[in-house]
């Protein structure tokens, strides 16, 4: 019986499995004579080498918005790297900023003990666009060379990975791990952090339901997700919201009012609306919290919940309030799912390094962790399609 349970768990979890045991050896030793990263001459970049794996000095960093599960990736990559490959690790602080400033900490087995259970990132984060900084790529190259770094593992979303791609195109050996609560990275079925964000948002919808009901109110709940509606879709449906609004579709305020009125006419005296921060209001478009753009050119999306609540109250006459869940969705410890997914990504990432899969990023396809090119991953955003719109509309009242 115990053996059966173990086998079943192993099949579900697939920690590395046969693929990681037959990893290709890495022979990366530093830089070529022209100052670029290079091998010992017995392998070509990106091609697997069947020689025995050599230990490497690997640097990790976390860029962009933090996300529950980042520490789980760091934990697994460092643990396997040290135990299986004999690697040495450093972690650059504050994303690409730490590489430019040469700020890092050693990552030892003692330092990573227990971090897979914790939220945030022990390496801290920033939104630093190296490509926009004159001499940025050269500075990264210089710092990595000075520290004897053989390879980089960058944990981040499309912005962070656009820098990883630029660096690998400049000859710097690096791989990516996709990170975002928004779940919008092309080519991967799920990013860690999304499950945690959805659990938190769903719990919030549950809690808001009882107070909305008591006070006979409509409450609009604004969730994150940038231009993708994954968090709104998942928490709205899981939380049983009456109206779920996603950025992939423009808001039809008459339809929203009709849905709420339909319920009121049938004796339900409250309403729950989940709206994604990136939704487009008619004649207004996206609601921006601050005009200041980050270094990747993104405005801060925030405030659509409040604007929508005003419109709903005007249209329906129902007392309407709004709640913006904001960064509560990104904080706190990761769910079991995200701890597991993060660790699986970390295990794959360190294998990718030893297989010299430069310019590639770990992804989840079905139940398998595999990898694709960073170029493909950042070419477009993964957004909701008709299948998900159907789920939302099939659960709506018929109006
Ligand atoms: O990309 C993750 C995310 O949480 C988005 O959902 C949100 O729009 C953005 O980051 C918020 O960023 P910041 O933490 O810089 O306000």
Coordinates of C-alpha atoms and ligand atoms in Angstrom, one line a residue:
X1 CA 0.0 0.0 0.0
X2 CA 2.8 2.4 1.0
X3 CA 4.6 1.6 -2.2
X4 CA 1.5 2.2 -4.2
X5 CA 1.0 5.7 -2.6
X6 CA 4.7 6.5 -3.2
X7 CA 4.5 5.5 -6.9
X8 CA 1.3 7.4 -7.4
X9 CA 2.7 10.6 -5.8
X10 CA 5.9 10.2 -7.8
X11 CA 3.9 10.0 -11.0
X12 CA 1.9 13.1 -10.2
X13 CA 4.8 15.1 -8.9
X14 CA 7.5 14.0 -11.4
X15 CA 10.4 15.6 -9.6
X16 CA 13.0 15.5 -12.4
X17 CA 12.5 11.9 -13.2
X18 CA 14.5 10.1 -15.8
X19 CA 15.1 13.3 -17.8
X20 CA 17.1 15.0 -15.0
X21 CA 19.1 11.9 -14.3
X22 CA 20.3 11.8 -17.8
X23 CA 21.3 15.4 -17.9
X24 CA 24.0 16.6 -20.2
X25 CA 27.2 17.7 -18.7
X26 CA 28.1 21.3 -18.6
X27 CA 31.6 22.4 -19.5
X28 CA 31.2 26.1 -19.2
X29 CA 34.3 27.6 -17.6
X30 CA 34.1 31.3 -18.0
X31 CA 34.9 33.6 -20.9
X32 CA 36.4 33.3 -24.3
X33 CA 39.4 35.4 -25.3
X34 CA 37.2 38.1 -26.8
X35 CA 35.8 38.8 -23.4
X36 CA 32.5 37.1 -24.0
X37 CA 31.2 34.1 -22.1
X38 CA 32.4 30.9 -23.6
X39 CA 33.0 27.2 -23.0
X40 CA 36.2 25.3 -22.9
X41 CA 36.0 24.8 -26.6
X42 CA 34.6 21.3 -26.2
X43 CA 31.0 22.4 -26.5
X44 CA 29.0 24.8 -28.5
X45 CA 26.6 27.2 -26.8
X46 CA 23.1 25.7 -26.6
X47 CA 24.3 22.2 -27.6
X48 CA 24.1 19.4 -25.1
X49 CA 27.4 17.9 -24.1
X50 CA 27.5 14.3 -22.9
X51 CA 30.6 14.7 -20.8
X52 CA 30.4 14.5 -17.0
X53 CA 28.8 17.5 -15.5
X54 CA 31.1 20.1 -13.9
X55 CA 30.3 22.2 -11.0
X56 CA 29.4 25.8 -11.8
X57 CA 29.0 29.1 -10.1
X58 CA 25.4 30.1 -10.7
X59 CA 23.7 33.4 -10.0
X60 CA 20.0 33.8 -9.3
X61 CA 17.9 37.0 -9.3
X62 CA 14.2 37.9 -9.1
X63 CA 12.8 40.8 -11.1
X64 CA 9.5 42.6 -11.5
X65 CA 6.6 42.3 -9.1
X66 CA 7.1 39.7 -6.3
X67 CA 5.1 36.6 -6.3
X68 CA 4.4 33.7 -3.8
X69 CA 6.6 30.8 -4.9
X70 CA 9.7 32.7 -5.9
X71 CA 11.5 31.4 -2.8
X72 CA 10.4 27.8 -3.6
X73 CA 12.2 28.1 -7.0
X74 CA 15.3 29.5 -5.4
X75 CA 15.2 26.7 -2.8
X76 CA 14.9 23.9 -5.3
X77 CA 17.5 25.2 -7.8
X78 CA 20.1 25.8 -5.0
X79 CA 19.4 22.5 -3.3
X80 CA 19.7 20.4 -6.4
X81 CA 22.6 22.5 -7.7
X82 CA 24.7 21.9 -4.6
X83 CA 23.7 18.4 -3.8
X84 CA 23.6 17.0 -7.4
X85 CA 26.1 19.1 -9.3
X86 CA 28.4 20.5 -6.6
X87 CA 27.5 24.1 -7.7
X88 CA 28.1 27.3 -5.9
X89 CA 25.3 30.0 -5.8
X90 CA 25.0 33.7 -5.3
X91 CA 21.8 35.7 -5.4
X92 CA 21.8 39.2 -6.8
X93 CA 19.7 41.6 -4.8
X94 CA 16.8 43.7 -6.2
X95 CA 16.6 42.1 -9.6
X96 CA 18.8 43.5 -12.4
X97 CA 19.6 46.5 -10.2
X98 CA 21.7 44.3 -8.0
X99 CA 23.7 43.0 -11.0
X100 CA 24.4 46.5 -12.2
X101 CA 25.4 47.5 -8.6
X102 CA 27.3 44.3 -7.9
X103 CA 25.2 43.6 -4.8
X104 CA 24.7 39.9 -4.0
X105 CA 24.5 37.4 -1.1
X106 CA 25.9 33.8 -1.1
X107 CA 23.1 31.2 -1.3
X108 CA 24.1 28.3 0.8
X109 CA 22.0 25.3 2.1
X110 CA 21.8 27.0 5.5
X111 CA 20.5 30.2 3.9
X112 CA 17.8 28.6 1.9
X113 CA 16.5 26.3 4.7
X114 CA 12.7 26.6 4.9
X115 CA 12.4 29.4 2.4
X116 CA 10.2 27.4 0.1
X117 CA 7.3 27.9 2.5
X118 CA 7.6 31.7 2.5
X119 CA 6.1 34.5 0.4
X120 CA 8.0 37.4 -1.3
X121 CA 11.5 36.9 -2.4
X122 CA 14.6 36.7 -0.1
X123 CA 16.5 38.4 -3.0
X124 CA 14.2 41.4 -3.1
X125 CA 13.1 42.8 -6.5
X126 CA 12.9 45.8 -8.7
X127 CA 11.7 46.8 -12.2
X128 CA 15.0 47.6 -13.8
X129 CA 15.3 47.7 -17.5
X130 CA 19.0 47.1 -18.3
X131 CA 18.3 47.5 -22.0
X132 CA 17.4 51.2 -21.4
X133 CA 20.5 52.0 -19.4
X134 CA 23.4 53.1 -21.6
X135 CA 26.2 50.5 -21.2
X136 CA 23.9 48.3 -19.1
X137 CA 24.5 45.1 -20.9
X138 CA 28.3 45.7 -20.7
X139 CA 28.0 46.5 -17.0
X140 CA 26.1 43.2 -16.4
X141 CA 28.8 41.3 -18.3
X142 CA 31.6 43.0 -16.3
X143 CA 30.0 42.2 -12.9
X144 CA 29.3 38.6 -13.8
X145 CA 32.9 38.2 -15.1
X146 CA 34.4 39.8 -12.0
X147 CA 32.4 37.4 -9.8
X148 CA 33.3 34.3 -11.9
X149 CA 29.6 33.6 -12.6
X150 CA 29.2 30.8 -15.1
X151 CA 25.4 31.1 -15.6
X152 CA 22.4 33.2 -14.6
X153 CA 18.9 32.0 -13.7
X154 CA 16.5 35.0 -13.9
X155 CA 13.1 34.6 -12.3
X156 CA 10.6 37.1 -13.7
X157 CA 7.8 38.0 -16.1
X158 CA 8.0 39.2 -19.6
X159 CA 9.8 42.4 -18.8
X160 CA 12.5 40.7 -16.8
X161 CA 12.8 38.0 -19.4
X162 CA 13.2 40.6 -22.2
X163 CA 16.4 41.5 -20.4
X164 CA 17.5 37.9 -20.0
X165 CA 17.0 37.5 -23.8
X166 CA 19.0 40.6 -24.6
X167 CA 21.8 39.3 -22.4
X168 CA 21.8 35.8 -23.9
X169 CA 21.8 37.4 -27.4
X170 CA 24.9 39.3 -26.2
X171 CA 26.5 35.9 -25.4
X172 CA 25.9 35.8 -21.6
X173 CA 24.7 32.3 -20.5
X174 CA 21.3 32.6 -18.9
X175 CA 18.0 30.8 -18.6
X176 CA 14.6 32.0 -17.3
X177 CA 11.9 30.9 -15.0
X178 CA 8.4 32.5 -15.6
X179 CA 7.0 34.4 -12.7
X180 CA 3.7 36.3 -12.3
X181 CA 0.5 36.2 -10.4
X182 CA -1.1 37.4 -13.6
X183 CA -0.6 33.9 -15.3
X184 CA -0.2 35.6 -18.6
X185 CA 3.1 34.2 -19.9
X186 CA 2.9 32.7 -23.3
X187 CA 3.7 29.0 -23.7
X188 CA 3.1 28.0 -20.1
X189 CA -0.1 26.6 -18.7
X190 CA 0.5 28.0 -15.2
X191 CA 2.9 30.3 -13.4
X192 CA 3.5 29.9 -9.7
X193 CA 1.8 32.6 -7.6
X194 CA -1.4 32.6 -9.6
X195 CA -3.0 29.9 -7.5
X196 CA -2.1 31.8 -4.3
X197 CA -3.5 35.1 -5.7
X198 CA -6.7 33.3 -6.8
X199 CA -7.1 31.7 -3.4
X200 CA -6.8 35.0 -1.6
X201 CA -9.1 36.8 -4.1
X202 CA -11.7 34.0 -3.8
X203 CA -11.6 34.2 0.0
X204 CA -12.1 37.9 -0.2
X205 CA -15.1 37.4 -2.5
X206 CA -16.5 34.9 0.1
X207 CA -16.0 37.4 2.9
X208 CA -17.5 40.3 1.0
X209 CA -20.6 38.3 0.1
X210 CA -21.8 38.2 3.7
X211 CA -21.5 41.9 4.3
X212 CA -23.0 42.8 0.9
X213 CA -25.9 40.5 1.8
X214 CA -26.4 42.0 5.2
X215 CA -26.5 45.6 3.9
X216 CA -28.4 44.9 0.6
X217 CA -25.5 46.3 -1.4
X218 CA -23.7 45.7 -4.6
X219 CA -20.0 45.5 -4.0
X220 CA -17.4 45.7 -6.8
X221 CA -14.2 43.8 -6.1
X222 CA -11.1 44.9 -8.1
X223 CA -8.5 42.3 -8.7
X224 CA -5.0 42.4 -10.3
X225 CA -3.8 40.8 -13.5
X226 CA -2.7 43.7 -15.7
X227 CA -4.1 43.1 -19.3
X228 CA -5.2 39.6 -18.6
X229 CA -8.3 38.4 -16.9
X230 CA -7.1 35.2 -15.3
X231 CA -7.4 36.2 -11.7
X232 CA -10.8 37.9 -12.3
X233 CA -12.1 34.9 -14.2
X234 CA -10.9 32.3 -11.6
X235 CA -11.8 34.1 -8.4
X236 CA -15.0 35.5 -9.9
X237 CA -16.2 32.1 -10.9
X238 CA -14.9 30.3 -7.8
X239 CA -16.4 33.0 -5.6
X240 CA -19.8 32.8 -7.3
X241 CA -19.8 36.5 -8.3
X242 CA -22.9 37.7 -10.2
X243 CA -20.8 39.6 -12.7
X244 CA -17.3 38.8 -13.8
X245 CA -15.5 41.4 -16.0
X246 CA -12.2 40.7 -17.8
X247 CA -10.0 43.0 -19.9
X248 CA -10.3 40.8 -22.9
X249 CA -13.8 42.2 -23.4
X250 CA -15.0 45.8 -23.1
X251 CA -17.5 46.4 -20.3
X252 CA -21.1 46.7 -21.4
X253 CA -22.6 48.7 -18.5
X254 CA -26.2 48.1 -19.6
X255 CA -25.5 44.4 -19.4
X256 CA -24.0 44.6 -16.0
X257 CA -27.0 46.6 -14.7
X258 CA -29.4 44.1 -16.3
X259 CA -27.7 41.2 -14.6
X260 CA -27.9 42.8 -11.2
X261 CA -31.5 44.0 -11.7
X262 CA -32.5 40.5 -12.8
X263 CA -31.4 39.1 -9.4
X264 CA -32.9 41.9 -7.4
X265 CA -36.2 41.4 -9.2
X266 CA -36.1 37.8 -8.0
X267 CA -35.5 38.6 -4.4
X268 CA -31.7 38.7 -4.2
X269 CA -31.0 42.0 -2.6
X270 CA -27.2 42.1 -3.0
X271 CA -24.7 41.7 -5.8
X272 CA -21.1 40.9 -6.3
X273 CA -19.1 42.1 -9.2
X274 CA -15.5 41.0 -9.8
X275 CA -13.6 43.3 -12.2
X276 CA -10.0 43.0 -13.4
X277 CA -7.9 46.1 -13.0
X278 CA -7.1 46.1 -16.7
X279 CA -10.7 46.2 -17.9
X280 CA -11.8 48.9 -20.4
X281 CA -14.6 51.2 -19.3
X282 CA -16.7 52.5 -22.2
X283 CA -15.5 55.9 -23.4
X284 CA -12.8 55.9 -20.7
X285 CA -10.6 52.9 -21.4
X286 CA -8.3 51.6 -18.7
X287 CA -8.3 53.4 -15.3
X288 CA -4.8 54.5 -14.4
X289 CA -3.7 54.8 -10.7
X290 CA -0.7 56.9 -11.5
X291 CA 0.5 58.5 -14.7
X292 CA 4.1 57.6 -13.9
X293 CA 5.4 54.8 -16.1
X294 CA 7.7 52.1 -14.8
X295 CA 11.0 51.5 -16.6
X296 CA 9.3 49.1 -19.0
X297 CA 6.7 51.7 -20.0
X298 CA 3.8 50.4 -18.0
X299 CA 1.3 52.7 -16.3
X300 CA -0.1 51.6 -12.9
X301 CA -3.6 50.2 -13.4
X302 CA -5.8 50.9 -10.4
X303 CA -9.2 52.4 -9.7
X304 CA -11.6 50.8 -12.1
X305 CA -13.6 49.2 -9.2
X306 CA -14.4 52.6 -7.8
X307 CA -15.3 54.1 -11.2
X308 CA -17.5 51.1 -12.0
X309 CA -19.2 51.2 -8.6
X310 CA -20.3 54.8 -9.3
X311 CA -21.6 53.9 -12.8
X312 CA -23.5 50.9 -11.4
X313 CA -25.1 53.0 -8.6
X314 CA -26.2 55.6 -11.1
X315 CA -27.6 53.1 -13.5
X316 CA -29.4 50.8 -11.1
X317 CA -30.1 53.0 -8.0
X318 CA -28.6 50.2 -5.8
X319 CA -26.2 51.3 -3.1
X320 CA -22.8 50.2 -4.5
X321 CA -19.4 50.1 -2.8
X322 CA -16.0 49.0 -4.1
X323 CA -13.0 47.2 -2.7
X324 CA -9.5 47.1 -4.4
X325 CA -7.7 43.9 -3.2
X326 CA -4.4 45.3 -4.4
X327 CA -1.2 43.8 -3.1
X328 CA -2.9 41.4 -0.6
X329 CA -3.1 39.1 -3.7
X330 CA 0.7 39.0 -4.0
X331 CA 1.6 38.8 -0.3
X332 CA 1.8 36.0 2.2
X333 CA 2.9 32.4 2.0
X334 CA 2.3 30.4 -1.2
X335 CA -0.3 27.7 -1.4
X336 CA 0.8 24.1 -1.5
X337 CA 0.3 24.1 -5.2
X338 CA 2.6 27.1 -5.7
X339 CA 5.2 25.7 -3.4
X340 CA 5.2 22.5 -5.4
X341 CA 5.1 24.2 -8.8
X342 CA 7.9 26.6 -7.8
X343 CA 10.1 23.8 -6.7
X344 CA 9.5 21.9 -9.9
X345 CA 10.5 25.0 -11.9
X346 CA 13.6 25.4 -9.8
X347 CA 14.7 21.8 -10.3
X348 CA 14.2 22.2 -14.1
X349 CA 16.0 25.5 -14.2
X350 CA 19.2 24.1 -12.7
X351 CA 19.1 21.2 -15.1
X352 CA 18.7 23.7 -18.0
X353 CA 21.9 25.4 -16.8
X354 CA 23.8 22.2 -16.8
X355 CA 22.4 21.4 -20.3
X356 CA 23.4 24.9 -21.4
X357 CA 20.0 25.8 -22.6
X358 CA 20.8 29.4 -22.9
X359 CA 18.0 31.7 -23.9
X360 CA 15.3 29.2 -22.9
X361 CA 12.7 29.4 -20.2
X362 CA 11.1 26.7 -18.1
X363 CA 7.4 26.2 -18.7
X364 CA 4.5 23.9 -17.6
X365 CA 2.9 22.0 -20.4
X366 CA 0.0 19.9 -19.1
X367 CA 1.6 18.2 -16.1
X368 CA 5.2 18.3 -17.4
X369 CA 7.8 20.9 -16.8
X370 CA 9.8 21.5 -20.0
X371 CA 11.3 24.6 -21.7
X372 CA 10.8 26.9 -24.7
X373 CA 12.7 29.9 -26.1
X374 CA 12.4 33.1 -24.1
X375 CA 11.6 34.8 -27.5
X376 CA 8.5 32.7 -27.8
X377 CA 7.5 33.2 -24.2
X378 CA 7.6 37.0 -24.4
X379 CA 6.3 37.4 -28.0
X380 CA 2.8 37.8 -26.8
X381 CA 0.7 37.6 -23.6
X382 CA -1.5 34.6 -22.8
X383 CA -5.0 35.9 -22.4
X384 CA -8.5 34.5 -21.9
X385 CA -10.3 33.1 -25.0
X386 CA -13.8 32.1 -26.0
X387 CA -13.7 28.9 -23.8
X388 CA -13.4 31.0 -20.7
X389 CA -15.9 33.7 -21.9
X390 CA -18.3 30.8 -22.3
X391 CA -17.8 29.7 -18.7
X392 CA -18.6 33.2 -17.5
X393 CA -21.6 33.7 -19.7
X394 CA -23.0 30.2 -19.1
X395 CA -23.1 31.0 -15.3
X396 CA -24.7 34.4 -15.8
X397 CA -28.4 35.1 -15.4
X398 CA -30.3 35.1 -18.8
X399 CA -31.0 38.8 -19.5
Ligands
LIG1 O1 2.4 41.8 -12.8 C1 2.0 41.6 -11.5 C2 1.2 42.8 -10.9 O2 0.8 42.4 -9.6 C3 0.0 43.2 -11.7 O3 -1.1 42.4 -11.6 C4 -0.2 44.6 -11.2 O4 -0.8 45.4 -12.2 C5 1.2 45.1 -11.0 O5 2.0 43.9 -10.8 C6 1.4 46.0 -9.8 O6 2.7 46.4 -9.7 P1 3.3 47.2 -8.5 O7 3.6 46.2 -7.4 O8 4.5 47.8 -9.1 O9 2.3 48.2 -8.1

